[in-house]
Amino acid sequence: MLFTELGLAPEILLAVGEQGYVTPTPIQAQAIPVVLAGRDLMGCAQTGTGKTAGFTLPILNHLATKPRPAGNRRIRVLVLTPTRELAAQVEESVQAYSTHLPNIRSTVVFGGVGINPQISALKKAPEILVATPGRLLDHASQKTVDLSGIEILVLDEADRMLDMGFIRDIRRVMALMPAKRQNLLFSATFSEEIRELAGTFLSNPASVEVAKRNTASELVRQQVYRVDREKKRDLLIHLIKEHGWHQVLVFTRTKHGANTLAEKLTKAGIESAAIHGNKSQAARTRALASFKDLKLHVLVATDIAARGLDIEDLPHVVNYELPNVAEDYVHRIGRTGRAGSEGDAVSLVCVDELQLLKDIERLLKREIPSLMLPGFEPDPSIRAEPIPNGRGSTGGQGRGQPRQGQGRAGSGGGGRPGAPAAGRGGPRSGPSGGPTGTGHRSGGRHR
Ligand code: AMP
């Protein structure tokens, strides 16, 4: 299925294309038609499945096709999230998807930061408000927010909201909205409590569900970038610079590949070091200490070297090359999203690795959202080559037999001259410079 088949407005399709999305994820394919039809929805989907676009795109379509009458300044859509990090992320997605709908404004309110800038933003009459419940109620009690015009309510990560004790706040918020509205509820699990909540406020809901994540941490946002093998290095540099990633663990398949990549990244102005079995223990310890102190921004490691490293809870893990064994993927991405903080796991996947990707998705029992970044799209004429010591596909025809010693050990080392310039519009992987990096997720609500 293509995005163009979903009946979304051209301005929305344009923004989706600029994000690099080609096909809707399963939750999007199921949820978008339901929301467009105006029905209530109960969606079972975790972060990383593309659920944000699943509700945001049809909501924007509704707002664009049924504009607010002149003079009406009331908020039309409310998205409630459990944490400020998620609120900021969702609002950033709303902004990205509405970039060609200049009349549709959104804003976000959450606790832990000053309330006055939020009051000013609310005065500008946004149509979409993303909020955490506690701060929203603060605004309501100060009469700096008016929810009487809400047409669509989204409860995002409803299970976490219940876990965090927000149920009474949610009910209070609901009492401030018109009873007749469209309701969308997303939850990673469907416990008895969630069903109860759904029963009280959803009316004849359609229910959509995507396969649950298996072993991979719930908090890891996984993403595949399809790219040619020769352009991986430039894409990685682009991603690190564009998003301001400051602590990235990058996995390569070979020691040689790790060395070459670390050198090239350093040359590109990104302080990096390689860690692998050929390095002395002293060199490894030094590199690790600098990485932890943020003096080194990138550590390039092989699977075996990484196993002995005492590093976890990293914001970003990059699979520069997919591992030959699918289970290693789960170990690699397990370095991020720990201790309740969110993490991103990005995989750069070239044509040689499509079978490895399939193996990983089979193990996870879910598809990983995959995208192509403008300027880095793979050239369809490039044929798959066997991966040394791996099970790469050859020519897309099932699994090829690896030809030992013939591959491109450290294929990523070889960059292509005249690579695309950085700075073109690309997808976001979370708010850069926003509250994400500083916030914490546990500990109840932030007012
Ligand atoms: P979410 O589950 O909404 O947090 O989304 C997870 C990630 O998937 C985000 O980084 C999105 O940018 C990305 N994403 C969402 N929809 C698509 C799509 N159709 N194709 C590729 N990536 C997507």
GROMACS .gro file of C-alpha atoms and ligand atoms in nm:
model
  470
    1MET     CA    1   0.000   0.000   0.000
    2LEU     CA    2   0.113   0.354  -0.072
    3PHE     CA    3   0.042   0.671   0.123
    4THR     CA    4  -0.127   0.811  -0.187
    5GLU     CA    5  -0.399   0.546  -0.160
    6LEU     CA    6  -0.518   0.665   0.178
    7GLY     CA    7  -0.708   0.974   0.067
    8LEU     CA    8  -0.492   1.227   0.249
    9ALA     CA    9  -0.465   1.589   0.133
   10PRO     CA   10  -0.176   1.668  -0.105
   11GLU     CA   11  -0.012   1.901   0.149
   12ILE     CA   12   0.006   1.613   0.395
   13LEU     CA   13   0.141   1.370   0.135
   14LEU     CA   14   0.407   1.623   0.048
   15ALA     CA   15   0.521   1.644   0.410
   16VAL     CA   16   0.517   1.266   0.443
   17GLY     CA   17   0.735   1.240   0.133
   18GLU     CA   18   0.977   1.492   0.277
   19GLN     CA   19   1.011   1.275   0.586
   20GLY     CA   20   1.128   1.000   0.352
   21TYR     CA   21   0.833   0.769   0.418
   22VAL     CA   22   0.738   0.555   0.123
   23THR     CA   23   0.480   0.314   0.256
   24PRO     CA   24   0.258   0.339   0.562
   25THR     CA   25   0.355   0.120   0.856
   26PRO     CA   26   0.097  -0.148   0.948
   27ILE     CA   27  -0.057   0.065   1.224
   28GLN     CA   28  -0.083   0.359   0.985
   29ALA     CA   29  -0.242   0.150   0.711
   30GLN     CA   30  -0.506   0.032   0.958
   31ALA     CA   31  -0.563   0.341   1.168
   32ILE     CA   32  -0.565   0.618   0.906
   33PRO     CA   33  -0.886   0.505   0.726
   34VAL     CA   34  -1.066   0.458   1.060
   35VAL     CA   35  -0.973   0.804   1.185
   36LEU     CA   36  -1.057   0.962   0.850
   37ALA     CA   37  -1.400   0.802   0.871
   38GLY     CA   38  -1.455   0.981   1.202
   39ARG     CA   39  -1.475   0.666   1.412
   40ASP     CA   40  -1.345   0.611   1.760
   41LEU     CA   41  -1.035   0.395   1.771
   42MET     CA   42  -0.864   0.165   2.014
   43GLY     CA   43  -0.508   0.109   1.892
   44CYS     CA   44  -0.269  -0.141   2.036
   45ALA     CA   45   0.072  -0.014   1.933
   46GLN     CA   46   0.398   0.076   2.095
   47THR     CA   47   0.636   0.358   2.033
   48GLY     CA   48   0.840   0.286   1.724
   49THR     CA   49   0.553   0.148   1.519
   50GLY     CA   50   0.473   0.480   1.354
   51LYS     CA   51   0.158   0.534   1.560
   52THR     CA   52   0.216   0.909   1.591
   53ALA     CA   53   0.174   0.961   1.218
   54GLY     CA   54  -0.108   0.705   1.235
   55PHE     CA   55  -0.324   0.949   1.427
   56THR     CA   56  -0.164   1.282   1.331
   57LEU     CA   57  -0.201   1.252   0.953
   58PRO     CA   58  -0.578   1.186   0.949
   59ILE     CA   59  -0.631   1.449   1.219
   60LEU     CA   60  -0.450   1.706   1.006
   61ASN     CA   61  -0.662   1.597   0.713
   62HIS     CA   62  -0.977   1.660   0.916
   63LEU     CA   63  -0.858   2.005   1.019
   64ALA     CA   64  -0.750   2.094   0.666
   65THR     CA   65  -1.068   1.980   0.498
   66LYS     CA   66  -1.304   2.127   0.760
   67PRO     CA   67  -1.138   2.458   0.845
   68ARG     CA   68  -1.227   2.643   1.162
   69PRO     CA   69  -1.481   2.919   1.088
   70ALA     CA   70  -1.334   3.268   1.093
   71GLY     CA   71  -1.340   3.409   1.442
   72ASN     CA   72  -1.341   3.068   1.611
   73ARG     CA   73  -1.020   3.049   1.813
   74ARG     CA   74  -1.089   2.735   2.009
   75ILE     CA   75  -0.857   2.434   2.023
   76ARG     CA   76  -0.997   2.146   1.815
   77VAL     CA   77  -0.764   1.857   1.893
   78LEU     CA   78  -0.614   1.750   2.223
   79VAL     CA   79  -0.341   1.487   2.248
   80LEU     CA   80  -0.270   1.374   2.604
   81THR     CA   81   0.060   1.198   2.675
   82PRO     CA   82   0.207   1.063   2.998
   83THR     CA   83   0.545   1.237   2.981
   84ARG     CA   84   0.685   1.565   2.868
   85GLU     CA   85   0.934   1.386   2.644
   86LEU     CA   86   0.657   1.217   2.455
   87ALA     CA   87   0.453   1.538   2.443
   88ALA     CA   88   0.747   1.724   2.289
   89GLN     CA   89   0.806   1.444   2.042
   90VAL     CA   90   0.446   1.423   1.932
   91GLU     CA   91   0.422   1.796   1.885
   92GLU     CA   92   0.740   1.793   1.683
   93SER     CA   93   0.584   1.530   1.458
   94VAL     CA   94   0.268   1.740   1.426
   95GLN     CA   95   0.481   2.034   1.318
   96ALA     CA   96   0.669   1.825   1.065
   97TYR     CA   97   0.356   1.678   0.911
   98SER     CA   98   0.176   2.014   0.899
   99THR     CA   99   0.460   2.208   0.747
  100HIS     CA  100   0.259   2.265   0.427
  101LEU     CA  101  -0.057   2.357   0.615
  102PRO     CA  102   0.048   2.700   0.742
  103ASN     CA  103  -0.294   2.778   0.888
  104ILE     CA  104  -0.284   2.484   1.124
  105ARG     CA  105  -0.089   2.567   1.435
  106SER     CA  106  -0.007   2.346   1.728
  107THR     CA  107   0.151   2.390   2.065
  108VAL     CA  108   0.263   2.178   2.356
  109VAL     CA  109   0.228   2.220   2.733
  110PHE     CA  110   0.398   2.009   2.997
  111GLY     CA  111   0.523   2.053   3.348
  112GLY     CA  112   0.872   2.116   3.475
  113VAL     CA  113   0.916   2.434   3.272
  114GLY     CA  114   0.781   2.788   3.302
  115ILE     CA  115   0.410   2.832   3.243
  116ASN     CA  116   0.418   3.184   3.098
  117PRO     CA  117   0.559   3.101   2.753
  118GLN     CA  118   0.289   2.832   2.731
  119ILE     CA  119   0.020   3.088   2.815
  120SER     CA  120   0.150   3.313   2.535
  121ALA     CA  121   0.149   3.020   2.292
  122LEU     CA  122  -0.207   2.926   2.391
  123LYS     CA  123  -0.319   3.284   2.325
  124LYS     CA  124  -0.215   3.240   1.961
  125ALA     CA  125  -0.515   3.011   1.913
  126PRO     CA  126  -0.358   2.681   1.807
  127GLU     CA  127  -0.588   2.416   1.667
  128ILE     CA  128  -0.388   2.128   1.811
  129LEU     CA  129  -0.270   2.103   2.169
  130VAL     CA  130  -0.037   1.830   2.294
  131ALA     CA  131  -0.024   1.813   2.672
  132THR     CA  132   0.056   1.617   2.983
  133PRO     CA  133  -0.249   1.598   3.211
  134GLY     CA  134  -0.111   1.777   3.520
  135ARG     CA  135   0.003   2.091   3.346
  136LEU     CA  136  -0.307   2.097   3.131
  137LEU     CA  137  -0.521   2.106   3.446
  138ASP     CA  138  -0.304   2.388   3.581
  139HIS     CA  139  -0.389   2.585   3.268
  140ALA     CA  140  -0.753   2.492   3.297
  141SER     CA  141  -0.770   2.614   3.656
  142GLN     CA  142  -0.606   2.943   3.554
  143LYS     CA  143  -0.847   2.965   3.262
  144THR     CA  144  -0.558   2.991   3.018
  145VAL     CA  145  -0.690   2.703   2.812
  146ASP     CA  146  -1.037   2.644   2.670
  147LEU     CA  147  -1.125   2.284   2.585
  148SER     CA  148  -1.489   2.344   2.501
  149GLY     CA  149  -1.426   2.320   2.127
  150ILE     CA  150  -1.242   1.985   2.124
  151GLU     CA  151  -1.348   1.768   1.831
  152ILE     CA  152  -1.087   1.494   1.865
  153LEU     CA  153  -0.920   1.359   2.178
  154VAL     CA  154  -0.615   1.132   2.161
  155LEU     CA  155  -0.491   0.942   2.464
  156ASP     CA  156  -0.139   0.836   2.374
  157GLU     CA  157   0.034   0.561   2.575
  158ALA     CA  158  -0.280   0.528   2.784
  159ASP     CA  159  -0.137   0.232   2.977
  160ARG     CA  160   0.152   0.442   3.099
  161MET     CA  161  -0.083   0.720   3.195
  162LEU     CA  162  -0.273   0.478   3.413
  163ASP     CA  163   0.052   0.337   3.556
  164MET     CA  164   0.157   0.688   3.646
  165GLY     CA  165  -0.166   0.752   3.829
  166PHE     CA  166  -0.321   0.995   3.583
  167ILE     CA  167  -0.667   0.842   3.570
  168ARG     CA  168  -0.835   1.106   3.782
  169ASP     CA  169  -0.665   1.385   3.593
  170ILE     CA  170  -0.778   1.232   3.265
  171ARG     CA  171  -1.134   1.220   3.386
  172ARG     CA  172  -1.113   1.581   3.502
  173VAL     CA  173  -0.983   1.684   3.160
  174MET     CA  174  -1.261   1.495   2.989
  175ALA     CA  175  -1.520   1.681   3.192
  176LEU     CA  176  -1.396   2.003   3.032
  177MET     CA  177  -1.462   1.882   2.678
  178PRO     CA  178  -1.781   1.845   2.478
  179ALA     CA  179  -1.929   1.496   2.517
  180LYS     CA  180  -1.967   1.460   2.143
  181ARG     CA  181  -1.622   1.415   1.999
  182GLN     CA  182  -1.401   1.157   1.830
  183ASN     CA  183  -1.180   0.959   2.070
  184LEU     CA  184  -0.860   0.773   1.990
  185LEU     CA  185  -0.686   0.562   2.248
  186PHE     CA  186  -0.340   0.412   2.201
  187SER     CA  187  -0.186   0.169   2.440
  188ALA     CA  188   0.099  -0.082   2.428
  189THR     CA  189  -0.101  -0.329   2.632
  190PHE     CA  190  -0.469  -0.395   2.679
  191SER     CA  191  -0.507  -0.466   3.044
  192GLU     CA  192  -0.841  -0.490   3.221
  193GLU     CA  193  -0.794  -0.134   3.340
  194ILE     CA  194  -0.741  -0.004   2.987
  195ARG     CA  195  -1.046  -0.190   2.863
  196GLU     CA  196  -1.245  -0.035   3.141
  197LEU     CA  197  -1.125   0.312   3.048
  198ALA     CA  198  -1.197   0.242   2.682
  199GLY     CA  199  -1.542   0.115   2.773
  200THR     CA  200  -1.630   0.439   2.947
  201PHE     CA  201  -1.526   0.685   2.684
  202LEU     CA  202  -1.497   0.517   2.343
  203SER     CA  203  -1.812   0.476   2.144
  204ASN     CA  204  -1.832   0.174   1.913
  205PRO     CA  205  -1.457   0.184   1.853
  206ALA     CA  206  -1.271   0.017   1.569
  207SER     CA  207  -0.982  -0.176   1.710
  208VAL     CA  208  -0.644  -0.200   1.541
  209GLU     CA  209  -0.345  -0.391   1.659
  210VAL     CA  210   0.010  -0.443   1.542
  211ALA     CA  211   0.238  -0.724   1.642
  212LYS     CA  212   0.393  -0.672   1.980
  213ARG     CA  213   0.760  -0.626   2.018
  214ASN     CA  214   0.937  -0.930   2.128
  215THR     CA  215   1.262  -0.898   2.312
  216ALA     CA  216   1.361  -0.550   2.203
  217SER     CA  217   1.315  -0.290   2.470
  218GLU     CA  218   0.987  -0.107   2.455
  219LEU     CA  219   1.154   0.226   2.480
  220VAL     CA  220   1.383   0.187   2.181
  221ARG     CA  221   1.268   0.362   1.869
  222GLN     CA  222   1.393   0.153   1.584
  223GLN     CA  223   1.444   0.287   1.238
  224VAL     CA  224   1.594   0.156   0.917
  225TYR     CA  225   1.747   0.388   0.661
  226ARG     CA  226   1.774   0.228   0.321
  227VAL     CA  227   2.095   0.349   0.159
  228ASP     CA  228   2.366   0.234  -0.080
  229ARG     CA  229   2.668   0.072   0.082
  230GLU     CA  230   2.899   0.343  -0.052
  231LYS     CA  231   2.685   0.621   0.090
  232LYS     CA  232   2.656   0.487   0.444
  233ARG     CA  233   2.939   0.691   0.579
  234ASP     CA  234   2.803   1.018   0.442
  235LEU     CA  235   2.457   0.935   0.570
  236LEU     CA  236   2.594   0.863   0.917
  237ILE     CA  237   2.783   1.193   0.924
  238HIS     CA  238   2.469   1.368   0.807
  239LEU     CA  239   2.252   1.207   1.075
  240ILE     CA  240   2.497   1.282   1.357
  241LYS     CA  241   2.535   1.644   1.253
  242GLU     CA  242   2.172   1.707   1.162
  243HIS     CA  243   2.037   1.573   1.490
  244GLY     CA  244   2.325   1.686   1.708
  245TRP     CA  245   2.382   1.333   1.842
  246HIS     CA  246   2.652   1.354   2.103
  247GLN     CA  247   2.692   0.999   2.230
  248VAL     CA  248   2.661   0.734   1.966
  249LEU     CA  249   2.766   0.372   1.974
  250VAL     CA  250   2.819   0.254   1.617
  251PHE     CA  251   2.846  -0.112   1.529
  252THR     CA  252   3.047  -0.241   1.237
  253ARG     CA  253   3.100  -0.598   1.133
  254THR     CA  254   3.479  -0.596   1.121
  255LYS     CA  255   3.770  -0.448   1.312
  256HIS     CA  256   3.907  -0.297   0.996
  257GLY     CA  257   3.571  -0.138   0.924
  258ALA     CA  258   3.559   0.004   1.277
  259ASN     CA  259   3.906   0.161   1.241
  260THR     CA  260   3.840   0.312   0.902
  261LEU     CA  261   3.505   0.451   1.003
  262ALA     CA  262   3.637   0.606   1.326
  263GLU     CA  263   3.915   0.776   1.129
  264LYS     CA  264   3.679   0.910   0.865
  265LEU     CA  265   3.433   1.040   1.122
  266THR     CA  266   3.712   1.217   1.308
  267LYS     CA  267   3.826   1.373   0.980
  268ALA     CA  268   3.471   1.494   0.930
  269GLY     CA  269   3.491   1.675   1.264
  270ILE     CA  270   3.315   1.413   1.477
  271GLU     CA  271   3.542   1.296   1.757
  272SER     CA  272   3.546   0.917   1.734
  273ALA     CA  273   3.742   0.612   1.837
  274ALA     CA  274   3.729   0.245   1.748
  275ILE     CA  275   3.712  -0.031   2.006
  276HIS     CA  276   3.790  -0.385   1.909
  277GLY     CA  277   3.993  -0.690   1.999
  278ASN     CA  278   4.318  -0.560   1.848
  279LYS     CA  279   4.327  -0.257   2.075
  280SER     CA  280   4.513  -0.277   2.403
  281GLN     CA  281   4.312  -0.279   2.721
  282ALA     CA  282   4.459   0.062   2.810
  283ALA     CA  283   4.348   0.209   2.478
  284ARG     CA  284   4.000   0.068   2.524
  285THR     CA  285   3.967   0.199   2.878
  286ARG     CA  286   4.084   0.541   2.765
  287ALA     CA  287   3.841   0.554   2.477
  288LEU     CA  288   3.556   0.441   2.695
  289ALA     CA  289   3.628   0.703   2.962
  290SER     CA  290   3.639   0.981   2.700
  291PHE     CA  291   3.315   0.854   2.551
  292LYS     CA  292   3.143   0.857   2.888
  293ASP     CA  293   3.268   1.211   2.952
  294LEU     CA  294   3.136   1.317   2.612
  295LYS     CA  295   3.485   1.409   2.492
  296LEU     CA  296   3.443   1.145   2.227
  297HIS     CA  297   3.107   1.154   2.056
  298VAL     CA  298   3.123   0.827   1.870
  299LEU     CA  299   3.253   0.489   1.966
  300VAL     CA  300   3.277   0.243   1.680
  301ALA     CA  301   3.273  -0.116   1.797
  302THR     CA  302   3.244  -0.470   1.677
  303ASP     CA  303   2.994  -0.700   1.849
  304ILE     CA  304   3.260  -0.891   2.036
  305ALA     CA  305   3.440  -0.579   2.162
  306ALA     CA  306   3.112  -0.422   2.269
  307ARG     CA  307   3.017  -0.721   2.478
  308GLY     CA  308   3.285  -0.642   2.735
  309LEU     CA  309   3.200  -0.274   2.756
  310ASP     CA  310   3.041  -0.133   3.061
  311ILE     CA  311   2.815   0.106   2.876
  312GLU     CA  312   2.444   0.108   2.875
  313ASP     CA  313   2.167   0.357   2.864
  314LEU     CA  314   2.298   0.530   2.554
  315PRO     CA  315   2.078   0.768   2.362
  316HIS     CA  316   2.181   0.637   2.019
  317VAL     CA  317   2.291   0.307   1.878
  318VAL     CA  318   2.369   0.282   1.509
  319ASN     CA  319   2.399  -0.040   1.316
  320TYR     CA  320   2.635   0.075   1.047
  321GLU     CA  321   2.618  -0.279   0.921
  322LEU     CA  322   2.358  -0.527   1.032
  323PRO     CA  323   2.493  -0.819   1.233
  324ASN     CA  324   2.507  -1.160   1.070
  325VAL     CA  325   2.313  -1.311   1.354
  326ALA     CA  326   1.972  -1.162   1.427
  327GLU     CA  327   2.007  -1.208   1.804
  328ASP     CA  328   2.308  -0.976   1.799
  329TYR     CA  329   2.077  -0.702   1.677
  330VAL     CA  330   1.871  -0.734   1.993
  331HIS     CA  331   2.187  -0.720   2.207
  332ARG     CA  332   2.311  -0.417   2.021
  333ILE     CA  333   1.995  -0.212   2.053
  334GLY     CA  334   1.962  -0.322   2.415
  335ARG     CA  335   2.238  -0.072   2.486
  336THR     CA  336   1.985   0.204   2.452
  337GLY     CA  337   1.643   0.262   2.603
  338ARG     CA  338   1.748   0.130   2.941
  339ALA     CA  339   1.669   0.259   3.285
  340GLY     CA  340   1.347   0.410   3.167
  341SER     CA  341   1.507   0.653   2.923
  342GLU     CA  342   1.422   0.654   2.557
  343GLY     CA  343   1.670   0.552   2.294
  344ASP     CA  344   1.705   0.543   1.921
  345ALA     CA  345   1.839   0.249   1.730
  346VAL     CA  346   1.914   0.333   1.371
  347SER     CA  347   2.022   0.077   1.112
  348LEU     CA  348   2.180   0.173   0.782
  349VAL     CA  349   2.076  -0.102   0.545
  350CYS     CA  350   2.206  -0.153   0.194
  351VAL     CA  351   2.083  -0.395  -0.069
  352ASP     CA  352   2.324  -0.666   0.048
  353GLU     CA  353   2.159  -0.675   0.388
  354LEU     CA  354   1.792  -0.712   0.303
  355GLN     CA  355   1.785  -1.078   0.399
  356LEU     CA  356   1.956  -1.003   0.730
  357LEU     CA  357   1.692  -0.739   0.792
  358LYS     CA  358   1.418  -0.991   0.722
  359ASP     CA  359   1.574  -1.234   0.969
  360ILE     CA  360   1.581  -0.963   1.235
  361GLU     CA  361   1.220  -0.865   1.170
  362ARG     CA  362   1.116  -1.227   1.193
  363LEU     CA  363   1.287  -1.256   1.530
  364LEU     CA  364   1.126  -0.934   1.654
  365LYS     CA  365   0.792  -1.039   1.505
  366ARG     CA  366   0.746  -0.693   1.366
  367GLU     CA  367   0.857  -0.473   1.083
  368ILE     CA  368   1.099  -0.194   1.156
  369PRO     CA  369   0.987   0.132   0.995
  370SER     CA  370   1.213   0.195   0.702
  371LEU     CA  371   1.277   0.517   0.519
  372MET     CA  372   1.492   0.678   0.256
  373LEU     CA  373   1.640   1.016   0.319
  374PRO     CA  374   1.622   1.259   0.027
  375GLY     CA  375   1.968   1.274  -0.129
  376PHE     CA  376   2.061   0.931   0.005
  377GLU     CA  377   1.806   0.715  -0.174
  378PRO     CA  378   1.947   0.380  -0.288
  379ASP     CA  379   2.016   0.341  -0.656
  380PRO     CA  380   1.786   0.058  -0.771
  381SER     CA  381   2.039  -0.057  -1.031
  382ILE     CA  382   2.293  -0.156  -0.766
  383ARG     CA  383   2.293  -0.532  -0.717
  384ALA     CA  384   2.339  -0.713  -0.392
  385GLU     CA  385   2.680  -0.854  -0.317
  386PRO     CA  386   2.757  -1.130  -0.071
  387ILE     CA  387   2.855  -1.028   0.277
  388PRO     CA  388   3.176  -1.183   0.410
  389ASN     CA  389   3.097  -1.434   0.683
  390GLY     CA  390   2.735  -1.342   0.653
  391ARG     CA  391   2.416  -1.461   0.500
  392GLY     CA  392   2.347  -1.168   0.273
  393SER     CA  393   2.114  -1.202  -0.020
  394THR     CA  394   2.254  -1.206  -0.367
  395GLY     CA  395   2.060  -1.019  -0.627
  396GLY     CA  396   1.756  -1.029  -0.404
  397GLN     CA  397   1.717  -1.401  -0.474
  398GLY     CA  398   1.707  -1.553  -0.134
  399ARG     CA  399   2.017  -1.626   0.064
  400GLY     CA  400   2.347  -1.621  -0.110
  401GLN     CA  401   2.641  -1.831  -0.013
  402PRO     CA  402   2.904  -1.611   0.136
  403ARG     CA  403   3.225  -1.611  -0.058
  404GLN     CA  404   3.495  -1.590   0.199
  405GLY     CA  405   3.744  -1.314   0.162
  406GLN     CA  406   3.570  -1.154  -0.130
  407GLY     CA  407   3.354  -0.904   0.040
  408ARG     CA  408   3.415  -0.556   0.138
  409ALA     CA  409   3.545  -0.584   0.488
  410GLY     CA  410   3.473  -0.243   0.626
  411SER     CA  411   3.271  -0.153   0.322
  412GLY     CA  412   3.167   0.160   0.497
  413GLY     CA  413   3.519   0.288   0.491
  414GLY     CA  414   3.496   0.381   0.127
  415GLY     CA  415   3.298   0.694   0.083
  416ARG     CA  416   3.180   0.841  -0.238
  417PRO     CA  417   3.320   1.174  -0.343
  418GLY     CA  418   3.068   1.448  -0.401
  419ALA     CA  419   2.822   1.316  -0.149
  420PRO     CA  420   2.492   1.492  -0.097
  421ALA     CA  421   2.508   1.800   0.114
  422ALA     CA  422   2.392   1.783   0.470
  423GLY     CA  423   2.100   1.984   0.589
  424ARG     CA  424   1.822   1.868   0.362
  425GLY     CA  425   1.488   1.807   0.516
  426GLY     CA  426   1.485   1.472   0.682
  427PRO     CA  427   1.295   1.275   0.936
  428ARG     CA  428   1.330   1.350   1.298
  429SER     CA  429   1.419   1.102   1.554
  430GLY     CA  430   1.305   1.293   1.853
  431PRO     CA  431   1.326   1.652   1.955
  432SER     CA  432   1.679   1.769   1.923
  433GLY     CA  433   1.768   2.024   2.179
  434GLY     CA  434   1.423   1.986   2.331
  435PRO     CA  435   1.341   1.857   2.671
  436THR     CA  436   1.400   1.497   2.571
  437GLY     CA  437   1.761   1.488   2.660
  438THR     CA  438   1.718   1.639   2.998
  439GLY     CA  439   1.393   1.497   3.115
  440HIS     CA  440   1.332   1.181   3.304
  441ARG     CA  441   1.046   0.949   3.258
  442SER     CA  442   0.981   0.796   3.589
  443GLY     CA  443   0.862   0.972   3.894
  444GLY     CA  444   0.508   1.065   3.812
  445ARG     CA  445   0.393   1.390   3.679
  446HIS     CA  446   0.579   1.711   3.632
  447ARG     CA  447   0.392   2.023   3.696
  448AMP     P1  448   0.644   0.645   1.644
  448AMP     O1  449   0.602   0.505   1.673
  448AMP     O2  450   0.529   0.730   1.604
  448AMP     O3  451   0.725   0.705   1.756
  448AMP     O4  452   0.740   0.642   1.515
  448AMP     C1  453   0.860   0.573   1.514
  448AMP     C2  454   0.953   0.619   1.405
  448AMP     O5  455   0.908   0.574   1.278
  448AMP     C3  456   0.968   0.769   1.394
  448AMP     O6  457   1.105   0.798   1.390
  448AMP     C4  458   0.902   0.807   1.263
  448AMP     O7  459   0.969   0.913   1.201
  448AMP     C5  460   0.915   0.679   1.183
  448AMP     N1  461   0.806   0.655   1.088
  448AMP     C6  462   0.675   0.678   1.107
  448AMP     N2  463   0.604   0.641   0.999
  448AMP     C7  464   0.691   0.593   0.909
  448AMP     C8  465   0.678   0.537   0.776
  448AMP     N3  466   0.560   0.524   0.717
  448AMP     N4  467   0.790   0.498   0.714
  448AMP     C9  468   0.909   0.510   0.775
  448AMP     N5  469   0.929   0.561   0.898
  448AMP    C10  470   0.822   0.601   0.966
   0.00000   0.00000   0.00000
